[in-house]
mmCIF file of C-alpha atoms in Angstrom:
data_model
loop_
_atom_site.group_PDB
_atom_site.id
_atom_site.type_symbol
_atom_site.label_atom_id
_atom_site.label_comp_id
_atom_site.label_asym_id
_atom_site.label_seq_id
_atom_site.Cartn_x
_atom_site.Cartn_y
_atom_site.Cartn_z
ATOM 1 C CA MET A 20 5.204 33.088 3.582
ATOM 2 C CA LYS A 21 7.677 31.149 5.722
ATOM 3 C CA ILE A 22 7.368 28.009 7.837
ATOM 4 C CA THR A 23 9.529 28.471 10.947
ATOM 5 C CA ASP A 24 11.461 25.705 12.686
ATOM 6 C CA ASP A 25 8.874 25.749 15.478
ATOM 7 C CA ASP A 26 6.021 25.531 12.939
ATOM 8 C CA PHE A 27 7.682 22.573 11.235
ATOM 9 C CA ASP A 28 8.193 20.733 14.530
ATOM 10 C CA LYS A 29 4.572 21.297 15.580
ATOM 11 C CA PHE A 30 3.251 20.143 12.234
ATOM 12 C CA ARG A 31 5.371 17.022 11.883
ATOM 13 C CA GLU A 32 4.465 15.923 15.433
ATOM 14 C CA TYR A 33 0.773 16.368 14.620
ATOM 15 C CA PHE A 34 1.100 14.549 11.274
ATOM 16 C CA TYR A 35 3.013 11.746 12.968
ATOM 17 C CA ARG A 36 0.269 11.252 15.565
ATOM 18 C CA LYS A 37 -2.347 11.074 12.812
ATOM 19 C CA THR A 38 -0.503 8.888 10.279
ATOM 20 C CA GLY A 39 2.575 7.303 11.878
ATOM 21 C CA ILE A 40 4.759 9.067 9.284
ATOM 22 C CA MET A 41 7.632 11.137 10.686
ATOM 23 C CA PHE A 42 9.247 13.643 8.327
ATOM 24 C CA GLU A 43 12.996 14.023 8.745
ATOM 25 C CA GLN A 44 14.783 17.342 8.306
ATOM 26 C CA SER A 45 15.880 16.154 4.870
ATOM 27 C CA LYS A 46 12.210 16.405 3.778
ATOM 28 C CA ARG A 47 11.865 19.949 5.097
ATOM 29 C CA TYR A 48 11.743 21.724 1.731
ATOM 30 C CA PHE A 49 9.173 19.260 0.362
ATOM 31 C CA VAL A 50 6.937 19.584 3.453
ATOM 32 C CA ASP A 51 7.213 23.384 3.627
ATOM 33 C CA ARG A 52 6.255 23.752 -0.027
ATOM 34 C CA ARG A 53 3.197 21.518 0.295
ATOM 35 C CA LEU A 54 2.127 23.188 3.542
ATOM 36 C CA ILE A 55 2.298 26.664 2.019
ATOM 37 C CA GLU A 56 0.224 25.442 -0.939
ATOM 38 C CA ARG A 57 -2.492 24.193 1.430
ATOM 39 C CA ILE A 58 -2.379 27.338 3.583
ATOM 40 C CA LYS A 59 -3.032 29.488 0.507
ATOM 41 C CA ALA A 60 -5.620 27.082 -0.938
ATOM 42 C CA THR A 61 -7.692 27.253 2.265
ATOM 43 C CA GLY A 62 -7.586 31.057 2.377
ATOM 44 C CA HIS A 63 -5.372 31.426 5.434
ATOM 45 C CA ASN A 64 -2.581 33.970 5.767
ATOM 46 C CA SER A 65 -0.363 32.274 8.353
ATOM 47 C CA PHE A 66 0.684 28.843 9.533
ATOM 48 C CA LYS A 67 -0.781 29.566 12.979
ATOM 49 C CA ASN A 68 -4.290 30.221 11.652
ATOM 50 C CA TYR A 69 -4.112 27.279 9.267
ATOM 51 C CA PHE A 70 -2.883 24.911 11.968
ATOM 52 C CA ILE A 71 -5.796 25.831 14.257
ATOM 53 C CA PHE A 72 -8.191 25.225 11.361
ATOM 54 C CA LEU A 73 -6.507 21.898 10.560
ATOM 55 C CA ARG A 74 -6.712 20.533 14.098
ATOM 56 C CA PHE A 75 -10.304 21.521 14.761
ATOM 57 C CA GLU A 76 -11.947 20.934 11.379
ATOM 58 C CA SER A 77 -14.688 18.418 12.183
ATOM 59 C CA THR A 78 -14.852 16.654 8.807
ATOM 60 C CA GLY A 79 -11.153 15.761 8.625
ATOM 61 C CA ARG A 80 -11.233 16.770 4.969
ATOM 62 C CA GLU A 81 -8.225 19.089 5.157
ATOM 63 C CA LEU A 82 -6.120 16.469 6.933
ATOM 64 C CA GLN A 83 -6.945 14.087 4.084
ATOM 65 C CA ASN A 84 -5.947 16.764 1.559
ATOM 66 C CA LEU A 85 -2.599 17.077 3.336
ATOM 67 C CA ILE A 86 -2.110 13.318 3.404
ATOM 68 C CA ASN A 87 -2.776 13.215 -0.326
ATOM 69 C CA VAL A 88 -0.125 15.823 -1.153
ATOM 70 C CA LEU A 89 2.480 14.607 1.355
ATOM 71 C CA THR A 90 2.518 10.910 0.501
ATOM 72 C CA ILE A 91 4.575 9.732 -2.453
ATOM 73 C CA ASN A 92 3.038 7.343 -4.993
ATOM 74 C CA GLU A 93 5.569 6.025 -7.453
ATOM 75 C CA THR A 94 5.454 2.469 -8.743
ATOM 76 C CA TYR A 95 5.096 0.384 -11.911
ATOM 77 C CA PHE A 96 3.749 -2.968 -13.125
ATOM 78 C CA PHE A 97 5.563 -6.193 -12.151
ATOM 79 C CA ARG A 98 7.769 -4.360 -9.652
ATOM 80 C CA GLU A 99 9.940 -6.864 -7.743
ATOM 81 C CA GLU A 100 8.464 -9.617 -9.918
ATOM 82 C CA TYR A 101 10.318 -12.377 -8.067
ATOM 83 C CA GLN A 102 7.792 -12.043 -5.233
ATOM 84 C CA PHE A 103 4.907 -12.687 -7.641
ATOM 85 C CA GLN A 104 6.793 -15.776 -8.848
ATOM 86 C CA CYS A 105 7.155 -16.869 -5.236
ATOM 87 C CA MET A 106 3.424 -16.302 -4.722
ATOM 88 C CA ILE A 107 2.391 -18.744 -7.440
ATOM 89 C CA ASN A 108 5.234 -21.270 -7.004
ATOM 90 C CA ARG A 109 5.426 -21.477 -3.202
ATOM 91 C CA MET A 110 2.969 -19.459 -1.130
ATOM 92 C CA LEU A 111 -0.223 -20.490 -2.903
ATOM 93 C CA THR A 112 0.924 -24.118 -3.019
ATOM 94 C CA GLU A 113 0.973 -24.140 0.796
ATOM 95 C CA ILE A 114 -2.146 -22.035 1.219
ATOM 96 C CA VAL A 115 -4.416 -24.271 -0.874
ATOM 97 C CA LEU A 116 -3.414 -27.291 1.228
ATOM 98 C CA ARG A 117 -5.232 -25.626 4.140
ATOM 99 C CA LYS A 118 -8.267 -24.654 2.078
ATOM 100 C CA ARG A 119 -11.429 -26.551 1.209
ATOM 101 C CA ARG A 120 -13.243 -26.276 -2.093
ATOM 102 C CA GLY A 121 -15.429 -23.184 -1.967
ATOM 103 C CA ASP A 122 -13.065 -21.285 0.358
ATOM 104 C CA ILE A 123 -11.897 -17.865 -0.797
ATOM 105 C CA ILE A 124 -8.205 -16.972 -1.084
ATOM 106 C CA ARG A 125 -7.828 -13.364 0.093
ATOM 107 C CA ILE A 126 -4.928 -11.145 -0.969
ATOM 108 C CA TRP A 127 -4.257 -7.643 0.383
ATOM 109 C CA SER A 128 -2.075 -5.071 -1.372
ATOM 110 C CA ILE A 129 -1.120 -2.100 0.814
ATOM 111 C CA PRO A 130 -0.248 0.582 -0.079
ATOM 112 C CA SER A 131 -2.302 0.573 -3.236
ATOM 113 C CA SER A 132 -0.601 3.671 -4.602
ATOM 114 C CA THR A 133 -2.064 4.209 -8.077
ATOM 115 C CA GLY A 134 -2.965 0.552 -8.562
ATOM 116 C CA GLU A 135 -0.071 -0.989 -10.451
ATOM 117 C CA GLU A 136 0.603 -3.552 -7.724
ATOM 118 C CA PRO A 137 -2.901 -5.010 -7.224
ATOM 119 C CA TYR A 138 -3.444 -5.150 -10.981
ATOM 120 C CA SER A 139 -0.052 -6.855 -11.350
ATOM 121 C CA ILE A 140 -1.149 -9.464 -8.796
ATOM 122 C CA ALA A 141 -4.377 -10.092 -10.725
ATOM 123 C CA ILE A 142 -2.566 -10.383 -14.066
ATOM 124 C CA TYR A 143 0.098 -12.678 -12.626
ATOM 125 C CA LEU A 144 -2.504 -15.024 -11.199
ATOM 126 C CA LEU A 145 -4.450 -15.127 -14.458
ATOM 127 C CA GLU A 146 -1.377 -15.696 -16.601
ATOM 128 C CA TYR A 147 0.821 -17.958 -14.517
ATOM 129 C CA TRP A 148 -1.111 -19.791 -11.791
ATOM 130 C CA LYS A 149 -2.331 -23.103 -13.168
ATOM 131 C CA GLU A 150 -4.987 -23.522 -10.475
ATOM 132 C CA ILE A 151 -6.605 -20.127 -11.004
ATOM 133 C CA ASP A 152 -9.835 -21.677 -12.334
ATOM 134 C CA LYS A 153 -10.236 -23.877 -9.247
ATOM 135 C CA TRP A 154 -10.357 -21.112 -6.651
ATOM 136 C CA ASP A 155 -12.176 -17.886 -5.888
ATOM 137 C CA ILE A 156 -9.692 -15.068 -5.299
ATOM 138 C CA GLU A 157 -10.463 -11.767 -3.601
ATOM 139 C CA ILE A 158 -7.996 -8.903 -4.022
ATOM 140 C CA ILE A 159 -8.300 -5.880 -1.732
ATOM 141 C CA SER A 160 -6.005 -2.883 -2.179
ATOM 142 C CA SER A 161 -5.772 -0.052 0.320
ATOM 143 C CA ASP A 162 -4.050 3.274 0.802
ATOM 144 C CA ILE A 163 -4.238 6.320 3.034
ATOM 145 C CA ASP A 164 -4.197 8.625 -0.032
ATOM 146 C CA THR A 165 -7.691 9.039 -1.525
ATOM 147 C CA ASN A 166 -6.364 10.671 -4.704
ATOM 148 C CA ALA A 167 -4.167 7.638 -5.334
ATOM 149 C CA LEU A 168 -7.162 5.357 -4.812
ATOM 150 C CA ASP A 169 -9.256 7.371 -7.282
ATOM 151 C CA ASN A 170 -6.496 7.044 -9.876
ATOM 152 C CA ALA A 171 -6.153 3.320 -9.153
ATOM 153 C CA GLN A 172 -9.845 2.766 -9.817
ATOM 154 C CA LYS A 173 -9.553 4.582 -13.156
ATOM 155 C CA GLY A 174 -6.567 2.387 -14.062
ATOM 156 C CA ILE A 175 -4.885 4.760 -16.531
ATOM 157 C CA TYR A 176 -1.095 4.461 -16.858
ATOM 158 C CA SER A 177 1.839 5.929 -18.745
ATOM 159 C CA GLU A 178 4.385 4.115 -20.890
ATOM 160 C CA ARG A 179 6.779 4.175 -17.937
ATOM 161 C CA SER A 180 4.345 2.297 -15.689
ATOM 162 C CA VAL A 181 3.848 -0.534 -18.187
ATOM 163 C CA GLN A 182 7.436 -0.765 -19.470
ATOM 164 C CA ASN A 183 8.133 -4.089 -17.684
ATOM 165 C CA LEU A 184 5.042 -5.811 -19.050
ATOM 166 C CA PRO A 185 5.432 -8.201 -22.003
ATOM 167 C CA ARG A 186 3.806 -6.806 -25.136
ATOM 168 C CA ALA A 187 1.356 -9.729 -25.257
ATOM 169 C CA ILE A 188 0.103 -8.913 -21.751
ATOM 170 C CA ILE A 189 -0.311 -5.225 -22.593
ATOM 171 C CA GLN A 190 -2.394 -6.164 -25.627
ATOM 172 C CA LYS A 191 -4.474 -8.607 -23.578
ATOM 173 C CA TYR A 192 -5.229 -6.543 -20.474
ATOM 174 C CA LEU A 193 -4.760 -2.878 -21.402
ATOM 175 C CA LYS A 194 -6.340 -0.599 -23.960
ATOM 176 C CA TYR A 195 -4.201 2.044 -25.641
ATOM 177 C CA LEU A 196 -5.778 5.486 -25.205
ATOM 178 C CA GLY A 197 -3.260 7.469 -27.235
ATOM 179 C CA ASN A 198 -0.553 9.956 -26.211
ATOM 180 C CA GLY A 199 1.397 7.218 -24.433
ATOM 181 C CA TYR A 200 -1.385 6.195 -22.014
ATOM 182 C CA TYR A 201 -3.083 2.852 -21.407
ATOM 183 C CA GLN A 202 -6.110 1.783 -19.390
ATOM 184 C CA ILE A 203 -6.600 -1.522 -17.568
ATOM 185 C CA CYS A 204 -9.523 -3.484 -19.012
ATOM 186 C CA GLU A 205 -12.858 -3.186 -17.215
ATOM 187 C CA ASP A 206 -12.901 -6.806 -16.006
ATOM 188 C CA LEU A 207 -9.634 -6.299 -14.136
ATOM 189 C CA ARG A 208 -10.710 -2.931 -12.744
ATOM 190 C CA ASN A 209 -13.809 -4.640 -11.346
ATOM 191 C CA SER A 210 -11.754 -7.496 -9.869
ATOM 192 C CA VAL A 211 -9.964 -5.323 -7.278
ATOM 193 C CA GLU A 212 -11.693 -3.608 -4.353
ATOM 194 C CA PHE A 213 -10.014 -0.339 -3.358
ATOM 195 C CA THR A 214 -10.374 1.000 0.194
ATOM 196 C CA ARG A 215 -8.898 3.718 2.368
ATOM 197 C CA VAL A 216 -7.118 2.718 5.579
ATOM 198 C CA ASN A 217 -4.475 4.068 7.948
ATOM 199 C CA ILE A 218 -2.320 1.058 8.761
ATOM 200 C CA VAL A 219 -1.205 2.427 12.147
ATOM 201 C CA ASP A 220 -4.787 2.998 13.287
ATOM 202 C CA THR A 221 -5.891 -0.214 15.008
ATOM 203 C CA LYS A 222 -9.550 0.852 14.946
ATOM 204 C CA GLU A 223 -9.425 1.189 11.153
ATOM 205 C CA THR A 224 -7.606 -2.098 10.524
ATOM 206 C CA LYS A 225 -10.047 -4.116 12.639
ATOM 207 C CA ARG A 226 -12.377 -4.512 9.674
ATOM 208 C CA TYR A 227 -9.608 -6.214 7.676
ATOM 209 C CA ARG A 228 -9.362 -9.904 8.506
ATOM 210 C CA GLY A 229 -8.771 -13.314 6.927
ATOM 211 C CA PHE A 230 -5.957 -12.527 4.477
ATOM 212 C CA ASP A 231 -3.802 -15.341 3.124
ATOM 213 C CA ILE A 232 -1.204 -13.156 1.381
ATOM 214 C CA VAL A 233 -0.304 -9.539 2.125
ATOM 215 C CA PHE A 234 1.915 -7.381 -0.066
ATOM 216 C CA CYS A 235 3.148 -4.467 2.052
ATOM 217 C CA ARG A 236 6.113 -3.227 0.082
ATOM 218 C CA ASN A 237 8.029 0.003 0.633
ATOM 219 C CA LEU A 238 5.569 1.368 3.195
ATOM 220 C CA LEU A 239 7.258 0.678 6.534
ATOM 221 C CA ILE A 240 10.336 2.688 5.497
ATOM 222 C CA TYR A 241 8.288 5.872 6.027
ATOM 223 C CA PHE A 242 7.607 5.071 9.696
ATOM 224 C CA ASP A 243 9.698 5.325 12.846
ATOM 225 C CA ASP A 244 10.351 2.259 15.027
ATOM 226 C CA LEU A 245 7.193 2.616 17.121
ATOM 227 C CA SER A 246 4.883 3.124 14.130
ATOM 228 C CA ARG A 247 6.505 0.198 12.309
ATOM 229 C CA LYS A 248 5.833 -2.068 15.285
ATOM 230 C CA ILE A 249 2.195 -0.951 15.480
ATOM 231 C CA ALA A 250 1.757 -1.419 11.717
ATOM 232 C CA VAL A 251 3.281 -4.911 11.796
ATOM 233 C CA GLU A 252 1.084 -5.973 14.721
ATOM 234 C CA ASN A 253 -1.987 -4.665 12.889
ATOM 235 C CA LEU A 254 -0.960 -6.552 9.746
ATOM 236 C CA PHE A 255 -0.425 -9.721 11.796
ATOM 237 C CA ASP A 256 -3.991 -9.488 13.104
ATOM 238 C CA THR A 257 -5.422 -9.173 9.575
ATOM 239 C CA MET A 258 -3.886 -12.464 8.453
ATOM 240 C CA ASN A 259 -4.919 -16.095 8.658
ATOM 241 C CA PRO A 260 -2.542 -18.474 10.484
ATOM 242 C CA GLY A 261 -0.023 -19.665 7.908
ATOM 243 C CA GLY A 262 -0.534 -16.540 5.791
ATOM 244 C CA PHE A 263 2.408 -14.864 4.069
ATOM 245 C CA ILE A 264 3.534 -11.235 3.959
ATOM 246 C CA CYS A 265 5.947 -9.698 1.423
ATOM 247 C CA LEU A 266 7.963 -6.572 2.223
ATOM 248 C CA GLY A 267 10.069 -4.364 -0.024
ATOM 249 C CA HIS A 268 13.628 -5.451 -0.844
ATOM 250 C CA SER A 269 15.135 -2.907 1.583
ATOM 251 C CA GLU A 270 12.806 -3.815 4.464
ATOM 252 C CA SER A 271 13.360 -6.547 7.067
ATOM 253 C CA MET A 272 10.672 -7.873 9.393
ATOM 254 C CA SER A 273 13.268 -9.290 11.782
ATOM 255 C CA ARG A 274 14.419 -5.757 12.620
ATOM 256 C CA ILE A 275 10.877 -4.754 13.566
ATOM 257 C CA SER A 276 9.189 -7.654 15.347
ATOM 258 C CA PRO A 277 9.724 -11.395 16.017
ATOM 259 C CA ILE A 278 6.051 -12.317 15.597
ATOM 260 C CA PHE A 279 6.471 -13.494 11.990
ATOM 261 C CA LYS A 280 8.459 -16.546 10.907
ATOM 262 C CA ILE A 281 11.098 -16.071 8.192
ATOM 263 C CA ARG A 282 10.613 -18.280 5.113
ATOM 264 C CA LYS A 283 13.476 -18.474 2.630
ATOM 265 C CA PHE A 284 12.185 -19.662 -0.729
ATOM 266 C CA PRO A 285 14.285 -19.946 -3.910
ATOM 267 C CA GLU A 286 12.551 -16.885 -5.385
ATOM 268 C CA ALA A 287 12.322 -14.639 -2.329
ATOM 269 C CA ILE A 288 12.489 -14.219 1.429
ATOM 270 C CA VAL A 289 8.988 -13.717 2.822
ATOM 271 C CA TYR A 290 7.419 -13.807 6.273
ATOM 272 C CA GLN A 291 4.752 -16.133 7.611
ATOM 273 C CA LYS A 292 2.233 -15.886 10.416
ATOM 274 C CA PRO A 293 2.789 -19.047 12.487
ATOM 275 C CA LEU A 294 0.234 -21.817 12.157
ATOM 276 C CA GLU A 295 -1.945 -22.586 15.117
ATOM 277 C CA GLU A 296 -0.620 -25.441 17.246
ATOM 278 C CA GLY A 297 -1.743 -28.829 16.062
ATOM 279 C CA LYS A 298 -2.318 -27.688 12.472
#
């Protein structure tokens, strides 16, 4: 079975409209292979028949299956650790000044991928933030890939995923399962809420509000300029005034939108939603 140039163009335009992700020609082999797998798995014998089925399937289940196989989830614990250091040394110091006792500090990690990032945030707060016992913290982690979210909730990781963690932290927060695999302890698994969301769908992001810190690292690189702008505006709306957002090391908010303020801290460059006037 072969995916023609016309088939590829039709599919990537459709996938872009649904997800904001535009596949370049350099991803052609990867996309073709995954498409053919799904065509065969659904019992179709041609791209044309499959594409009709995909567009008109009422449940959206097959589109989700495609999203799951076409999005890449590769990460590890304490990735870009300097941003976690900045969180506890700088961002939270400013955030708590605007909070009252009893207020909740809300942190959003998107994309969740397989969970290493939100669990890293939780561990970092527990281990290194001196005021952790004074505040209620809510960590939400979201992704468009439901398989990744299922794996994140299970919290099982390979040696490679945990290689940057100090041995004392591994012993404290992870249980060794054998064969080179570890599982996050139940208390930590219960401390993170995992949800599915498409960041370029404004209707879906409307239910996400009141975040003080957002980690959105290495997601915007998969979007074109228009989708990046939509995603950034949606993220802006989810955040409290004065809230901070962290991007990946190769991403720059200033190239996308001027709505965030650049903050240059000793540990990291992050972006801040401007405070309301008079505050």
